């Protein structure tokens, strides 16, 4: 009888070691999958892109505007920064169709204490971007901005600065470069509430 017990102890000890090793390997596998180090179970997720000197924050000067609305870019670097000149495409190249978050809030209210809205227009670097709002026969617009080296123009503004009133406004982004203009309409309307 004693011989049988002696044989069972090494077997139990070996089984415990093997089970522990398998659990550790499984845990390591899960960690490597979650951190995107290996991708045996899922597709590799590309790293998140963050803003760089090519995509946001270059000094931008608004162009002259007929509406007189006062808008400013979201972030600005120090004047005199060498990043202020956007790369210019060939003279015959039309701009890319504008894309981006034309407005950050599609249902703002005029009475909200902090009703700042951010707008982004992405197109060809160096193109002049404009975002306009149309209701009935009235059109209001943000000051035109030149797209940075990453091809984006940024605004931070208030409804009152542009003269928007309550109602449903159609949103249009326009990009102009080398005398050629392209436009894009937002699939959503800006619904301004009192």
PDB file of C-alpha atoms in Angstrom:
ATOM      1  CA  UNK A   1       0.000   0.000   0.000  1.00  0.00           C
ATOM      2  CA  UNK A   2       2.769   2.400   0.808  1.00  0.00           C
ATOM      3  CA  UNK A   3       4.311   1.928  -2.632  1.00  0.00           C
ATOM      4  CA  UNK A   4       1.090   3.108  -4.296  1.00  0.00           C
ATOM      5  CA  UNK A   5       0.992   6.339  -2.251  1.00  0.00           C
ATOM      6  CA  UNK A   6       4.631   7.081  -3.115  1.00  0.00           C
ATOM      7  CA  UNK A   7       3.843   6.765  -6.834  1.00  0.00           C
ATOM      8  CA  UNK A   8       0.788   9.057  -6.577  1.00  0.00           C
ATOM      9  CA  UNK A   9       2.692  11.977  -4.963  1.00  0.00           C
ATOM     10  CA  UNK A  10       5.169  12.512  -7.831  1.00  0.00           C
ATOM     11  CA  UNK A  11       2.295  12.201 -10.321  1.00  0.00           C
ATOM     12  CA  UNK A  12       0.229  14.851  -8.474  1.00  0.00           C
ATOM     13  CA  UNK A  13       3.249  17.121  -8.210  1.00  0.00           C
ATOM     14  CA  UNK A  14       3.971  16.769 -11.943  1.00  0.00           C
ATOM     15  CA  UNK A  15       0.319  17.373 -12.799  1.00  0.00           C
ATOM     16  CA  UNK A  16       0.315  20.525 -10.646  1.00  0.00           C
ATOM     17  CA  UNK A  17       3.468  21.845 -12.344  1.00  0.00           C
ATOM     18  CA  UNK A  18       2.096  21.166 -15.833  1.00  0.00           C
ATOM     19  CA  UNK A  19      -1.269  22.797 -15.000  1.00  0.00           C
ATOM     20  CA  UNK A  20       0.483  25.864 -13.540  1.00  0.00           C
ATOM     21  CA  UNK A  21       2.682  26.168 -16.624  1.00  0.00           C
ATOM     22  CA  UNK A  22      -0.364  25.975 -18.917  1.00  0.00           C
ATOM     23  CA  UNK A  23      -2.197  28.658 -16.932  1.00  0.00           C
ATOM     24  CA  UNK A  24       0.888  30.913 -17.083  1.00  0.00           C
ATOM     25  CA  UNK A  25       1.247  30.374 -20.841  1.00  0.00           C
ATOM     26  CA  UNK A  26      -2.446  31.116 -21.383  1.00  0.00           C
ATOM     27  CA  UNK A  27      -2.112  34.312 -19.331  1.00  0.00           C
ATOM     28  CA  UNK A  28       0.953  35.369 -21.301  1.00  0.00           C
ATOM     29  CA  UNK A  29      -0.894  34.674 -24.566  1.00  0.00           C
ATOM     30  CA  UNK A  30      -3.829  36.854 -23.464  1.00  0.00           C
ATOM     31  CA  UNK A  31      -1.502  39.698 -22.444  1.00  0.00           C
ATOM     32  CA  UNK A  32       0.374  39.565 -25.753  1.00  0.00           C
ATOM     33  CA  UNK A  33      -2.908  39.586 -27.705  1.00  0.00           C
ATOM     34  CA  UNK A  34      -4.349  42.484 -25.685  1.00  0.00           C
ATOM     35  CA  UNK A  35      -1.195  44.586 -26.102  1.00  0.00           C
ATOM     36  CA  UNK A  36      -1.234  43.931 -29.848  1.00  0.00           C
ATOM     37  CA  UNK A  37       2.192  42.265 -29.695  1.00  0.00           C
ATOM     38  CA  UNK A  38       0.885  39.153 -31.434  1.00  0.00           C
ATOM     39  CA  UNK A  39      -2.269  38.805 -33.484  1.00  0.00           C
ATOM     40  CA  UNK A  40      -3.180  35.159 -33.745  1.00  0.00           C
ATOM     41  CA  UNK A  41      -6.799  35.621 -32.644  1.00  0.00           C
ATOM     42  CA  UNK A  42      -7.600  39.148 -33.864  1.00  0.00           C
ATOM     43  CA  UNK A  43      -6.522  41.625 -36.532  1.00  0.00           C
ATOM     44  CA  UNK A  44      -3.693  43.977 -35.643  1.00  0.00           C
ATOM     45  CA  UNK A  45      -5.073  47.349 -34.596  1.00  0.00           C
ATOM     46  CA  UNK A  46      -3.035  50.232 -35.977  1.00  0.00           C
ATOM     47  CA  UNK A  47      -1.710  52.612 -33.329  1.00  0.00           C
ATOM     48  CA  UNK A  48      -3.870  55.642 -32.678  1.00  0.00           C
ATOM     49  CA  UNK A  49      -2.759  58.707 -34.566  1.00  0.00           C
ATOM     50  CA  UNK A  50      -2.226  61.850 -32.604  1.00  0.00           C
ATOM     51  CA  UNK A  51      -1.914  65.415 -33.728  1.00  0.00           C
ATOM     52  CA  UNK A  52       1.519  66.428 -34.990  1.00  0.00           C
ATOM     53  CA  UNK A  53       3.034  69.565 -36.415  1.00  0.00           C
ATOM     54  CA  UNK A  54       1.725  68.380 -39.779  1.00  0.00           C
ATOM     55  CA  UNK A  55      -1.888  67.924 -38.696  1.00  0.00           C
ATOM     56  CA  UNK A  56      -2.817  70.503 -36.096  1.00  0.00           C
ATOM     57  CA  UNK A  57      -1.765  73.621 -34.346  1.00  0.00           C
ATOM     58  CA  UNK A  58       0.106  75.548 -36.994  1.00  0.00           C
ATOM     59  CA  UNK A  59      -0.317  79.286 -36.935  1.00  0.00           C
ATOM     60  CA  UNK A  60      -3.278  80.110 -39.141  1.00  0.00           C
ATOM     61  CA  UNK A  61      -4.418  83.543 -40.081  1.00  0.00           C
ATOM     62  CA  UNK A  62      -8.048  83.944 -41.081  1.00  0.00           C
ATOM     63  CA  UNK A  63      -8.545  85.450 -44.523  1.00  0.00           C
ATOM     64  CA  UNK A  64     -10.771  88.464 -45.044  1.00  0.00           C
ATOM     65  CA  UNK A  65     -14.440  87.589 -44.609  1.00  0.00           C
ATOM     66  CA  UNK A  66     -17.569  89.342 -45.755  1.00  0.00           C
ATOM     67  CA  UNK A  67     -19.565  88.243 -42.675  1.00  0.00           C
ATOM     68  CA  UNK A  68     -17.215  89.881 -40.173  1.00  0.00           C
ATOM     69  CA  UNK A  69     -17.534  86.848 -37.874  1.00  0.00           C
ATOM     70  CA  UNK A  70     -14.707  86.544 -35.411  1.00  0.00           C
ATOM     71  CA  UNK A  71     -13.357  83.020 -35.272  1.00  0.00           C
ATOM     72  CA  UNK A  72     -10.033  81.624 -34.142  1.00  0.00           C
ATOM     73  CA  UNK A  73      -8.129  78.401 -34.783  1.00  0.00           C
ATOM     74  CA  UNK A  74      -8.251  75.782 -32.022  1.00  0.00           C
ATOM     75  CA  UNK A  75      -4.502  75.915 -31.248  1.00  0.00           C
ATOM     76  CA  UNK A  76      -1.745  78.227 -32.365  1.00  0.00           C
ATOM     77  CA  UNK A  77       2.041  77.997 -32.152  1.00  0.00           C
ATOM     78  CA  UNK A  78       4.271  80.976 -31.548  1.00  0.00           C
ATOM     79  CA  UNK A  79       4.480  83.470 -34.370  1.00  0.00           C
ATOM     80  CA  UNK A  80       7.626  83.037 -36.397  1.00  0.00           C
ATOM     81  CA  UNK A  81       7.488  79.253 -36.128  1.00  0.00           C
ATOM     82  CA  UNK A  82       8.974  77.687 -39.240  1.00  0.00           C
ATOM     83  CA  UNK A  83       5.901  75.442 -39.544  1.00  0.00           C
ATOM     84  CA  UNK A  84       3.646  78.240 -40.749  1.00  0.00           C
ATOM     85  CA  UNK A  85       3.994  77.507 -44.454  1.00  0.00           C
ATOM     86  CA  UNK A  86       1.865  74.637 -45.741  1.00  0.00           C
ATOM     87  CA  UNK A  87       3.324  72.462 -48.486  1.00  0.00           C
ATOM     88  CA  UNK A  88       2.036  73.695 -51.842  1.00  0.00           C
ATOM     89  CA  UNK A  89       0.853  71.121 -54.409  1.00  0.00           C
ATOM     90  CA  UNK A  90       1.365  71.579 -58.162  1.00  0.00           C
ATOM     91  CA  UNK A  91      -0.338  74.630 -59.653  1.00  0.00           C
ATOM     92  CA  UNK A  92      -2.804  72.563 -61.703  1.00  0.00           C
ATOM     93  CA  UNK A  93      -3.889  70.289 -58.867  1.00  0.00           C
ATOM     94  CA  UNK A  94      -7.458  70.760 -57.603  1.00  0.00           C
ATOM     95  CA  UNK A  95      -8.002  70.361 -53.861  1.00  0.00           C
ATOM     96  CA  UNK A  96      -9.271  67.126 -52.357  1.00  0.00           C
ATOM     97  CA  UNK A  97     -12.956  66.991 -51.426  1.00  0.00           C
ATOM     98  CA  UNK A  98     -13.362  68.449 -47.915  1.00  0.00           C
ATOM     99  CA  UNK A  99     -13.942  65.985 -45.084  1.00  0.00           C
ATOM    100  CA  UNK A 100     -13.872  66.181 -41.282  1.00  0.00           C
ATOM    101  CA  UNK A 101     -16.034  67.149 -38.356  1.00  0.00           C
ATOM    102  CA  UNK A 102     -17.570  70.260 -39.845  1.00  0.00           C
ATOM    103  CA  UNK A 103     -19.202  70.929 -36.446  1.00  0.00           C
ATOM    104  CA  UNK A 104     -18.569  69.225 -33.103  1.00  0.00           C
ATOM    105  CA  UNK A 105     -22.145  69.676 -31.842  1.00  0.00           C
ATOM    106  CA  UNK A 106     -25.089  69.305 -34.224  1.00  0.00           C
ATOM    107  CA  UNK A 107     -27.697  70.379 -31.649  1.00  0.00           C
ATOM    108  CA  UNK A 108     -26.316  73.428 -29.817  1.00  0.00           C
ATOM    109  CA  UNK A 109     -28.393  75.931 -27.888  1.00  0.00           C
ATOM    110  CA  UNK A 110     -28.083  79.705 -28.067  1.00  0.00           C
ATOM    111  CA  UNK A 111     -28.494  80.084 -24.302  1.00  0.00           C
ATOM    112  CA  UNK A 112     -25.927  77.517 -23.196  1.00  0.00           C
ATOM    113  CA  UNK A 113     -23.277  79.156 -21.012  1.00  0.00           C
ATOM    114  CA  UNK A 114     -20.440  77.359 -22.813  1.00  0.00           C
ATOM    115  CA  UNK A 115     -21.601  76.854 -26.361  1.00  0.00           C
ATOM    116  CA  UNK A 116     -18.193  76.662 -28.049  1.00  0.00           C
ATOM    117  CA  UNK A 117     -18.190  74.633 -31.235  1.00  0.00           C
ATOM    118  CA  UNK A 118     -15.152  73.182 -32.952  1.00  0.00           C
ATOM    119  CA  UNK A 119     -14.962  72.677 -36.696  1.00  0.00           C
ATOM    120  CA  UNK A 120     -12.426  70.825 -38.840  1.00  0.00           C
ATOM    121  CA  UNK A 121     -12.076  70.843 -42.619  1.00  0.00           C
ATOM    122  CA  UNK A 122      -9.538  68.413 -44.102  1.00  0.00           C
ATOM    123  CA  UNK A 123      -8.425  68.763 -47.715  1.00  0.00           C
ATOM    124  CA  UNK A 124      -5.199  69.382 -49.656  1.00  0.00           C
ATOM    125  CA  UNK A 125      -2.444  71.206 -47.711  1.00  0.00           C
ATOM    126  CA  UNK A 126      -2.401  74.904 -48.594  1.00  0.00           C
ATOM    127  CA  UNK A 127      -6.025  75.007 -49.784  1.00  0.00           C
ATOM    128  CA  UNK A 128      -8.349  77.728 -48.505  1.00  0.00           C
ATOM    129  CA  UNK A 129     -11.135  76.149 -46.400  1.00  0.00           C
ATOM    130  CA  UNK A 130     -14.496  77.679 -45.601  1.00  0.00           C
ATOM    131  CA  UNK A 131     -17.495  76.290 -43.708  1.00  0.00           C
ATOM    132  CA  UNK A 132     -20.871  77.882 -44.367  1.00  0.00           C
ATOM    133  CA  UNK A 133     -24.350  77.494 -42.909  1.00  0.00           C
ATOM    134  CA  UNK A 134     -27.529  78.067 -44.946  1.00  0.00           C
ATOM    135  CA  UNK A 135     -31.143  78.421 -43.764  1.00  0.00           C
ATOM    136  CA  UNK A 136     -33.855  79.656 -46.137  1.00  0.00           C
ATOM    137  CA  UNK A 137     -32.156  82.475 -48.085  1.00  0.00           C
ATOM    138  CA  UNK A 138     -29.599  83.281 -45.380  1.00  0.00           C
ATOM    139  CA  UNK A 139     -25.984  82.092 -45.468  1.00  0.00           C
ATOM    140  CA  UNK A 140     -23.457  82.584 -42.651  1.00  0.00           C
ATOM    141  CA  UNK A 141     -19.876  81.363 -42.663  1.00  0.00           C
ATOM    142  CA  UNK A 142     -16.743  80.910 -40.615  1.00  0.00           C
ATOM    143  CA  UNK A 143     -13.673  82.929 -41.573  1.00  0.00           C
ATOM    144  CA  UNK A 144     -11.717  81.138 -44.309  1.00  0.00           C
ATOM    145  CA  UNK A 145      -8.590  79.316 -43.132  1.00  0.00           C
ATOM    146  CA  UNK A 146      -5.616  77.864 -44.977  1.00  0.00           C
ATOM    147  CA  UNK A 147      -5.152  74.113 -44.482  1.00  0.00           C
ATOM    148  CA  UNK A 148      -1.942  73.213 -42.629  1.00  0.00           C
ATOM    149  CA  UNK A 149       0.754  70.767 -43.804  1.00  0.00           C
ATOM    150  CA  UNK A 150      -1.523  67.900 -42.797  1.00  0.00           C
ATOM    151  CA  UNK A 151      -4.348  69.355 -44.888  1.00  0.00           C
ATOM    152  CA  UNK A 152      -6.597  70.496 -42.020  1.00  0.00           C
ATOM    153  CA  UNK A 153      -8.041  73.828 -40.917  1.00  0.00           C
ATOM    154  CA  UNK A 154      -9.446  74.273 -37.393  1.00  0.00           C
ATOM    155  CA  UNK A 155     -11.928  76.703 -35.863  1.00  0.00           C
ATOM    156  CA  UNK A 156     -13.325  77.254 -32.362  1.00  0.00           C
ATOM    157  CA  UNK A 157     -16.371  79.514 -32.406  1.00  0.00           C
ATOM    158  CA  UNK A 158     -19.752  80.430 -30.905  1.00  0.00           C
ATOM    159  CA  UNK A 159     -23.141  80.546 -32.626  1.00  0.00           C
ATOM    160  CA  UNK A 160     -23.492  84.241 -31.781  1.00  0.00           C
ATOM    161  CA  UNK A 161     -20.106  85.070 -33.397  1.00  0.00           C
ATOM    162  CA  UNK A 162     -21.352  83.828 -36.755  1.00  0.00           C
ATOM    163  CA  UNK A 163     -24.908  85.149 -36.364  1.00  0.00           C
ATOM    164  CA  UNK A 164     -26.681  81.782 -36.377  1.00  0.00           C
ATOM    165  CA  UNK A 165     -30.243  81.803 -35.090  1.00  0.00           C
ATOM    166  CA  UNK A 166     -32.606  79.013 -34.052  1.00  0.00           C
ATOM    167  CA  UNK A 167     -33.593  76.585 -36.769  1.00  0.00           C
ATOM    168  CA  UNK A 168     -32.135  73.990 -39.093  1.00  0.00           C
ATOM    169  CA  UNK A 169     -28.966  74.987 -40.988  1.00  0.00           C
ATOM    170  CA  UNK A 170     -27.409  73.125 -43.932  1.00  0.00           C
ATOM    171  CA  UNK A 171     -23.605  72.749 -43.485  1.00  0.00           C
ATOM    172  CA  UNK A 172     -21.277  73.047 -46.475  1.00  0.00           C
ATOM    173  CA  UNK A 173     -17.470  72.872 -46.525  1.00  0.00           C
ATOM    174  CA  UNK A 174     -15.626  74.457 -49.445  1.00  0.00           C
ATOM    175  CA  UNK A 175     -11.974  74.060 -50.404  1.00  0.00           C
ATOM    176  CA  UNK A 176     -10.282  76.295 -52.977  1.00  0.00           C
ATOM    177  CA  UNK A 177      -6.821  75.799 -54.480  1.00  0.00           C
ATOM    178  CA  UNK A 178      -5.247  76.949 -57.749  1.00  0.00           C
ATOM    179  CA  UNK A 179      -8.507  78.612 -58.791  1.00  0.00           C
ATOM    180  CA  UNK A 180     -10.410  75.327 -58.426  1.00  0.00           C
ATOM    181  CA  UNK A 181     -13.154  74.829 -55.855  1.00  0.00           C
ATOM    182  CA  UNK A 182     -14.725  71.656 -54.437  1.00  0.00           C
ATOM    183  CA  UNK A 183     -17.528  71.397 -51.896  1.00  0.00           C
ATOM    184  CA  UNK A 184     -18.990  68.802 -49.564  1.00  0.00           C
ATOM    185  CA  UNK A 185     -22.269  68.879 -47.632  1.00  0.00           C
ATOM    186  CA  UNK A 186     -22.651  67.417 -44.182  1.00  0.00           C
ATOM    187  CA  UNK A 187     -25.204  64.574 -44.066  1.00  0.00           C
ATOM    188  CA  UNK A 188     -26.515  66.131 -40.830  1.00  0.00           C
ATOM    189  CA  UNK A 189     -27.967  69.594 -40.345  1.00  0.00           C
ATOM    190  CA  UNK A 190     -27.055  71.990 -37.561  1.00  0.00           C
ATOM    191  CA  UNK A 191     -30.179  72.167 -35.383  1.00  0.00           C
ATOM    192  CA  UNK A 192     -29.841  75.345 -33.329  1.00  0.00           C
ATOM    193  CA  UNK A 193     -32.149  75.409 -30.318  1.00  0.00           C
ATOM    194  CA  UNK A 194     -33.160  78.491 -28.287  1.00  0.00           C
TER     195      UNK A 194
END
